[in-house]
Amino acid sequence: MQKTDTTSSPAPDMVKRNWEFTEVWIDPMLSPPYVLVLLGDRTGNCQIFDPAEGYKAVFSSSIYEEAQLWLLEDEYEPIEGRLTVSGLS
């Protein structure tokens, strides 16, 4: 019997050590919607990752507002809610 590897793509190292919150953003004009993941760290830096590209970082910023503007300019919309480290404890 052939086995299929179902493990997720490896998370970037910064996620293991330093993330504070994550948000999911979608392009609702596509079907199914295209998804990007925004991660913010404890120092205020934000990175946007593309799950379809093996979680490759597609944008980085030292402030949240810049990352948010980048997503909004490309007409992405946030999924309501934010996952925080403190919310997992």
mmCIF file of N, CA and C in Angstrom:
data_model
loop_
_atom_site.group_PDB
_atom_site.id
_atom_site.type_symbol
_atom_site.label_atom_id
_atom_site.label_comp_id
_atom_site.label_asym_id
_atom_site.label_seq_id
_atom_site.Cartn_x
_atom_site.Cartn_y
_atom_site.Cartn_z
ATOM 1 N N MET A 1 0.838 -1.180 0.000
ATOM 2 C CA MET A 1 0.000 0.000 0.000
ATOM 3 C C MET A 1 0.881 1.240 0.000
ATOM 4 N N GLN A 2 0.562 2.182 -0.839
ATOM 5 C CA GLN A 2 1.329 3.417 -0.933
ATOM 6 C C GLN A 2 0.891 4.377 0.166
ATOM 7 N N LYS A 3 1.883 4.998 0.821
ATOM 8 C CA LYS A 3 1.589 5.963 1.880
ATOM 9 C C LYS A 3 1.739 7.372 1.331
ATOM 10 N N THR A 4 0.858 8.237 1.757
ATOM 11 C CA THR A 4 0.909 9.636 1.363
ATOM 12 C C THR A 4 1.314 10.472 2.560
ATOM 13 N N ASP A 5 2.296 11.336 2.365
ATOM 14 C CA ASP A 5 2.748 12.221 3.427
ATOM 15 C C ASP A 5 1.710 13.327 3.607
ATOM 16 N N THR A 6 1.081 13.388 4.781
ATOM 17 C CA THR A 6 0.054 14.391 5.035
ATOM 18 C C THR A 6 0.500 15.453 6.031
ATOM 19 N N THR A 7 1.799 15.515 6.303
ATOM 20 C CA THR A 7 2.273 16.535 7.240
ATOM 21 C C THR A 7 2.202 17.904 6.590
ATOM 22 N N SER A 8 1.974 18.909 7.404
ATOM 23 C CA SER A 8 1.891 20.277 6.915
ATOM 24 C C SER A 8 3.261 20.771 6.484
ATOM 25 N N SER A 9 3.241 21.839 5.700
ATOM 26 C CA SER A 9 4.503 22.468 5.323
ATOM 27 C C SER A 9 5.201 22.954 6.586
ATOM 28 N N PRO A 10 6.527 22.894 6.611
ATOM 29 C CA PRO A 10 7.221 23.368 7.810
ATOM 30 C C PRO A 10 6.998 24.860 8.018
ATOM 31 N N ALA A 11 6.739 25.221 9.250
ATOM 32 C CA ALA A 11 6.531 26.628 9.581
ATOM 33 C C ALA A 11 7.868 27.342 9.607
ATOM 34 N N PRO A 12 7.879 28.615 9.218
ATOM 35 C CA PRO A 12 9.130 29.375 9.298
ATOM 36 C C PRO A 12 9.647 29.431 10.734
ATOM 37 N N ASP A 13 10.973 29.501 10.905
ATOM 38 C CA ASP A 13 11.574 29.524 12.229
ATOM 39 C C ASP A 13 11.046 30.640 13.101
ATOM 40 N N MET A 14 10.780 31.826 12.518
ATOM 41 C CA MET A 14 10.301 32.935 13.331
ATOM 42 C C MET A 14 8.977 32.604 14.004
ATOM 43 N N VAL A 15 8.189 31.737 13.389
ATOM 44 C CA VAL A 15 6.904 31.372 13.956
ATOM 45 C C VAL A 15 7.098 30.567 15.234
ATOM 46 N N LYS A 16 8.059 29.691 15.249
ATOM 47 C CA LYS A 16 8.307 28.850 16.409
ATOM 48 C C LYS A 16 8.734 29.667 17.616
ATOM 49 N N ARG A 17 9.453 30.728 17.395
ATOM 50 C CA ARG A 17 10.067 31.463 18.499
ATOM 51 C C ARG A 17 9.369 32.747 18.896
ATOM 52 N N ASN A 18 8.805 33.446 17.956
ATOM 53 C CA ASN A 18 8.602 34.858 18.208
ATOM 54 C C ASN A 18 7.239 35.419 17.813
ATOM 55 N N TRP A 19 6.295 34.644 17.372
ATOM 56 C CA TRP A 19 5.064 35.254 16.890
ATOM 57 C C TRP A 19 4.154 35.655 18.041
ATOM 58 N N GLU A 20 3.405 36.735 17.825
ATOM 59 C CA GLU A 20 2.486 37.264 18.831
ATOM 60 C C GLU A 20 1.028 37.073 18.395
ATOM 61 N N PHE A 21 0.765 37.275 17.087
ATOM 62 C CA PHE A 21 -0.597 37.094 16.570
ATOM 63 C C PHE A 21 -0.545 36.692 15.105
ATOM 64 N N THR A 22 -1.662 36.136 14.639
ATOM 65 C CA THR A 22 -1.799 35.789 13.231
ATOM 66 C C THR A 22 -3.194 36.165 12.755
ATOM 67 N N GLU A 23 -3.265 36.560 11.496
ATOM 68 C CA GLU A 23 -4.536 36.886 10.843
ATOM 69 C C GLU A 23 -4.570 36.181 9.491
ATOM 70 N N VAL A 24 -5.770 35.811 9.079
ATOM 71 C CA VAL A 24 -5.967 35.214 7.764
ATOM 72 C C VAL A 24 -6.677 36.248 6.890
ATOM 73 N N TRP A 25 -6.135 36.476 5.710
ATOM 74 C CA TRP A 25 -6.697 37.414 4.736
ATOM 75 C C TRP A 25 -7.029 36.639 3.466
ATOM 76 N N ILE A 26 -8.137 37.003 2.811
ATOM 77 C CA ILE A 26 -8.550 36.308 1.589
ATOM 78 C C ILE A 26 -8.814 37.297 0.464
ATOM 79 N N ASP A 27 -8.656 36.807 -0.759
ATOM 80 C CA ASP A 27 -9.108 37.539 -1.945
ATOM 81 C C ASP A 27 -10.459 36.915 -2.298
ATOM 82 N N PRO A 28 -11.555 37.566 -1.928
ATOM 83 C CA PRO A 28 -12.874 36.968 -2.094
ATOM 84 C C PRO A 28 -13.364 36.926 -3.541
ATOM 85 N N MET A 29 -12.647 37.573 -4.445
ATOM 86 C CA MET A 29 -13.063 37.595 -5.842
ATOM 87 C C MET A 29 -12.744 36.278 -6.548
ATOM 88 N N LEU A 30 -11.881 35.467 -5.958
ATOM 89 C CA LEU A 30 -11.517 34.180 -6.545
ATOM 90 C C LEU A 30 -12.349 33.075 -5.915
ATOM 91 N N SER A 31 -12.547 32.002 -6.649
ATOM 92 C CA SER A 31 -13.299 30.874 -6.125
ATOM 93 C C SER A 31 -12.508 29.592 -6.362
ATOM 94 N N PRO A 32 -12.020 28.946 -5.313
ATOM 95 C CA PRO A 32 -12.130 29.349 -3.911
ATOM 96 C C PRO A 32 -11.258 30.572 -3.634
ATOM 97 N N PRO A 33 -11.551 31.291 -2.543
ATOM 98 C CA PRO A 33 -10.766 32.487 -2.220
ATOM 99 C C PRO A 33 -9.290 32.165 -2.026
ATOM 100 N N TYR A 34 -8.430 33.078 -2.455
ATOM 101 C CA TYR A 34 -6.984 32.931 -2.251
ATOM 102 C C TYR A 34 -6.658 33.406 -0.845
ATOM 103 N N VAL A 35 -5.828 32.659 -0.137
ATOM 104 C CA VAL A 35 -5.545 32.914 1.274
ATOM 105 C C VAL A 35 -4.098 33.361 1.475
ATOM 106 N N LEU A 36 -3.904 34.381 2.308
ATOM 107 C CA LEU A 36 -2.587 34.776 2.788
ATOM 108 C C LEU A 36 -2.647 34.845 4.317
ATOM 109 N N VAL A 37 -1.513 34.621 4.959
ATOM 110 C CA VAL A 37 -1.437 34.617 6.419
ATOM 111 C C VAL A 37 -0.488 35.722 6.866
ATOM 112 N N LEU A 38 -0.973 36.579 7.760
ATOM 113 C CA LEU A 38 -0.160 37.659 8.319
ATOM 114 C C LEU A 38 0.252 37.262 9.731
ATOM 115 N N LEU A 39 1.549 37.318 10.002
ATOM 116 C CA LEU A 39 2.062 37.048 11.343
ATOM 117 C C LEU A 39 2.742 38.287 11.881
ATOM 118 N N GLY A 40 2.416 38.637 13.106
ATOM 119 C CA GLY A 40 3.075 39.745 13.782
ATOM 120 C C GLY A 40 3.889 39.211 14.937
ATOM 121 N N ASP A 41 5.089 39.755 15.122
ATOM 122 C CA ASP A 41 5.918 39.279 16.225
ATOM 123 C C ASP A 41 5.893 40.244 17.399
ATOM 124 N N ARG A 42 6.577 39.887 18.444
ATOM 125 C CA ARG A 42 6.549 40.662 19.682
ATOM 126 C C ARG A 42 7.234 42.020 19.562
ATOM 127 N N THR A 43 8.039 42.206 18.530
ATOM 128 C CA THR A 43 8.728 43.489 18.347
ATOM 129 C C THR A 43 7.998 44.411 17.380
ATOM 130 N N GLY A 44 6.841 43.970 16.867
ATOM 131 C CA GLY A 44 6.055 44.800 15.965
ATOM 132 C C GLY A 44 6.241 44.499 14.493
ATOM 133 N N ASN A 45 7.205 43.647 14.158
ATOM 134 C CA ASN A 45 7.419 43.281 12.756
ATOM 135 C C ASN A 45 6.299 42.374 12.269
ATOM 136 N N CYS A 46 5.950 42.516 10.998
ATOM 137 C CA CYS A 46 4.909 41.687 10.391
ATOM 138 C C CYS A 46 5.448 41.059 9.108
ATOM 139 N N GLN A 47 5.017 39.833 8.873
ATOM 140 C CA GLN A 47 5.329 39.152 7.622
ATOM 141 C C GLN A 47 4.054 38.538 7.090
ATOM 142 N N ILE A 48 3.939 38.519 5.770
ATOM 143 C CA ILE A 48 2.804 37.900 5.101
ATOM 144 C C ILE A 48 3.327 36.678 4.371
ATOM 145 N N PHE A 49 2.668 35.543 4.617
ATOM 146 C CA PHE A 49 3.084 34.267 4.040
ATOM 147 C C PHE A 49 2.005 33.756 3.100
ATOM 148 N N ASP A 50 2.455 33.064 2.051
ATOM 149 C CA ASP A 50 1.550 32.476 1.065
ATOM 150 C C ASP A 50 1.553 30.959 1.232
ATOM 151 N N PRO A 51 0.479 30.384 1.799
ATOM 152 C CA PRO A 51 0.421 28.935 1.974
ATOM 153 C C PRO A 51 0.527 28.160 0.664
ATOM 154 N N ALA A 52 0.037 28.732 -0.425
ATOM 155 C CA ALA A 52 0.095 28.053 -1.723
ATOM 156 C C ALA A 52 1.521 27.966 -2.257
ATOM 157 N N GLU A 53 2.413 28.772 -1.721
ATOM 158 C CA GLU A 53 3.822 28.771 -2.137
ATOM 159 C C GLU A 53 4.727 28.201 -1.041
ATOM 160 N N GLY A 54 4.209 27.259 -0.269
ATOM 161 C CA GLY A 54 5.017 26.634 0.778
ATOM 162 C C GLY A 54 5.315 27.584 1.935
ATOM 163 N N TYR A 55 4.402 28.491 2.196
ATOM 164 C CA TYR A 55 4.542 29.496 3.268
ATOM 165 C C TYR A 55 5.731 30.423 3.044
ATOM 166 N N LYS A 56 5.990 30.704 1.794
ATOM 167 C CA LYS A 56 7.024 31.672 1.425
ATOM 168 C C LYS A 56 6.581 33.063 1.876
ATOM 169 N N ALA A 57 7.497 33.822 2.468
ATOM 170 C CA ALA A 57 7.194 35.200 2.851
ATOM 171 C C ALA A 57 7.085 36.041 1.583
ATOM 172 N N VAL A 58 5.949 36.720 1.414
ATOM 173 C CA VAL A 58 5.731 37.539 0.222
ATOM 174 C C VAL A 58 5.812 39.030 0.529
ATOM 175 N N PHE A 59 5.809 39.385 1.821
ATOM 176 C CA PHE A 59 5.919 40.791 2.213
ATOM 177 C C PHE A 59 6.370 40.854 3.662
ATOM 178 N N SER A 60 7.226 41.830 3.975
ATOM 179 C CA SER A 60 7.684 42.059 5.346
ATOM 180 C C SER A 60 7.635 43.546 5.645
ATOM 181 N N SER A 61 7.334 43.868 6.899
ATOM 182 C CA SER A 61 7.258 45.260 7.318
ATOM 183 C C SER A 61 7.593 45.364 8.798
ATOM 184 N N SER A 62 8.070 46.531 9.188
ATOM 185 C CA SER A 62 8.378 46.738 10.601
ATOM 186 C C SER A 62 7.168 47.250 11.376
ATOM 187 N N ILE A 63 6.058 47.523 10.669
ATOM 188 C CA ILE A 63 4.838 47.960 11.350
ATOM 189 C C ILE A 63 3.606 47.288 10.733
ATOM 190 N N TYR A 64 2.608 47.032 11.568
ATOM 191 C CA TYR A 64 1.391 46.353 11.143
ATOM 192 C C TYR A 64 0.653 47.138 10.061
ATOM 193 N N GLU A 65 0.535 48.435 10.229
ATOM 194 C CA GLU A 65 -0.248 49.247 9.299
ATOM 195 C C GLU A 65 0.264 49.143 7.868
ATOM 196 N N GLU A 66 1.568 49.024 7.698
ATOM 197 C CA GLU A 66 2.155 48.881 6.353
ATOM 198 C C GLU A 66 1.756 47.538 5.734
ATOM 199 N N ALA A 67 1.798 46.483 6.526
ATOM 200 C CA ALA A 67 1.400 45.164 6.037
ATOM 201 C C ALA A 67 -0.089 45.152 5.700
ATOM 202 N N GLN A 68 -0.886 45.761 6.556
ATOM 203 C CA GLN A 68 -2.324 45.845 6.336
ATOM 204 C C GLN A 68 -2.618 46.613 5.043
ATOM 205 N N LEU A 69 -1.945 47.731 4.825
ATOM 206 C CA LEU A 69 -2.137 48.519 3.617
ATOM 207 C C LEU A 69 -1.762 47.723 2.370
ATOM 208 N N TRP A 70 -0.688 46.957 2.441
ATOM 209 C CA TRP A 70 -0.267 46.133 1.310
ATOM 210 C C TRP A 70 -1.373 45.146 0.933
ATOM 211 N N LEU A 71 -1.979 44.524 1.930
ATOM 212 C CA LEU A 71 -3.064 43.578 1.668
ATOM 213 C C LEU A 71 -4.301 44.284 1.112
ATOM 214 N N LEU A 72 -4.649 45.413 1.706
ATOM 215 C CA LEU A 72 -5.830 46.145 1.248
ATOM 216 C C LEU A 72 -5.671 46.681 -0.169
ATOM 217 N N GLU A 73 -4.465 47.097 -0.539
ATOM 218 C CA GLU A 73 -4.219 47.578 -1.902
ATOM 219 C C GLU A 73 -4.463 46.490 -2.935
ATOM 220 N N ASP A 74 -4.193 45.236 -2.558
ATOM 221 C CA ASP A 74 -4.436 44.110 -3.457
ATOM 222 C C ASP A 74 -5.835 43.531 -3.272
ATOM 223 N N GLU A 75 -6.680 44.266 -2.556
ATOM 224 C CA GLU A 75 -8.087 43.931 -2.348
ATOM 225 C C GLU A 75 -8.313 42.656 -1.550
ATOM 226 N N TYR A 76 -7.365 42.345 -0.664
ATOM 227 C CA TYR A 76 -7.590 41.251 0.281
ATOM 228 C C TYR A 76 -8.457 41.771 1.415
ATOM 229 N N GLU A 77 -9.209 40.876 2.014
ATOM 230 C CA GLU A 77 -10.061 41.217 3.146
ATOM 231 C C GLU A 77 -9.714 40.311 4.314
ATOM 232 N N PRO A 78 -9.707 40.862 5.536
ATOM 233 C CA PRO A 78 -9.384 40.013 6.685
ATOM 234 C C PRO A 78 -10.562 39.126 7.063
ATOM 235 N N ILE A 79 -10.254 37.907 7.464
ATOM 236 C CA ILE A 79 -11.254 37.047 8.076
ATOM 237 C C ILE A 79 -11.410 37.558 9.506
ATOM 238 N N GLU A 80 -12.617 37.683 9.973
ATOM 239 C CA GLU A 80 -12.856 38.255 11.295
ATOM 240 C C GLU A 80 -12.167 37.425 12.375
ATOM 241 N N GLY A 81 -11.464 38.124 13.255
ATOM 242 C CA GLY A 81 -10.792 37.465 14.368
ATOM 243 C C GLY A 81 -9.295 37.429 14.187
ATOM 244 N N ARG A 82 -8.627 37.331 15.297
ATOM 245 C CA ARG A 82 -7.162 37.285 15.324
ATOM 246 C C ARG A 82 -6.758 36.233 16.344
ATOM 247 N N LEU A 83 -5.852 35.364 15.969
ATOM 248 C CA LEU A 83 -5.335 34.352 16.890
ATOM 249 C C LEU A 83 -4.094 34.894 17.557
ATOM 250 N N THR A 84 -4.076 34.911 18.887
ATOM 251 C CA THR A 84 -2.930 35.410 19.626
ATOM 252 C C THR A 84 -2.292 34.303 20.445
ATOM 253 N N VAL A 85 -1.018 34.490 20.758
ATOM 254 C CA VAL A 85 -0.306 33.523 21.585
ATOM 255 C C VAL A 85 -0.995 33.404 22.936
ATOM 256 N N SER A 86 -1.348 34.529 23.529
ATOM 257 C CA SER A 86 -1.969 34.495 24.849
ATOM 258 C C SER A 86 -3.324 33.805 24.815
ATOM 259 N N GLY A 87 -3.991 33.825 23.685
ATOM 260 C CA GLY A 87 -5.276 33.145 23.541
ATOM 261 C C GLY A 87 -5.151 31.636 23.483
ATOM 262 N N LEU A 88 -3.969 31.130 23.255
ATOM 263 C CA LEU A 88 -3.743 29.680 23.192
ATOM 264 C C LEU A 88 -3.390 29.079 24.541
ATOM 265 N N SER A 89 -3.028 29.914 25.483
ATOM 266 C CA SER A 89 -2.589 29.413 26.803
ATOM 267 C C SER A 89 -3.754 28.962 27.633
#
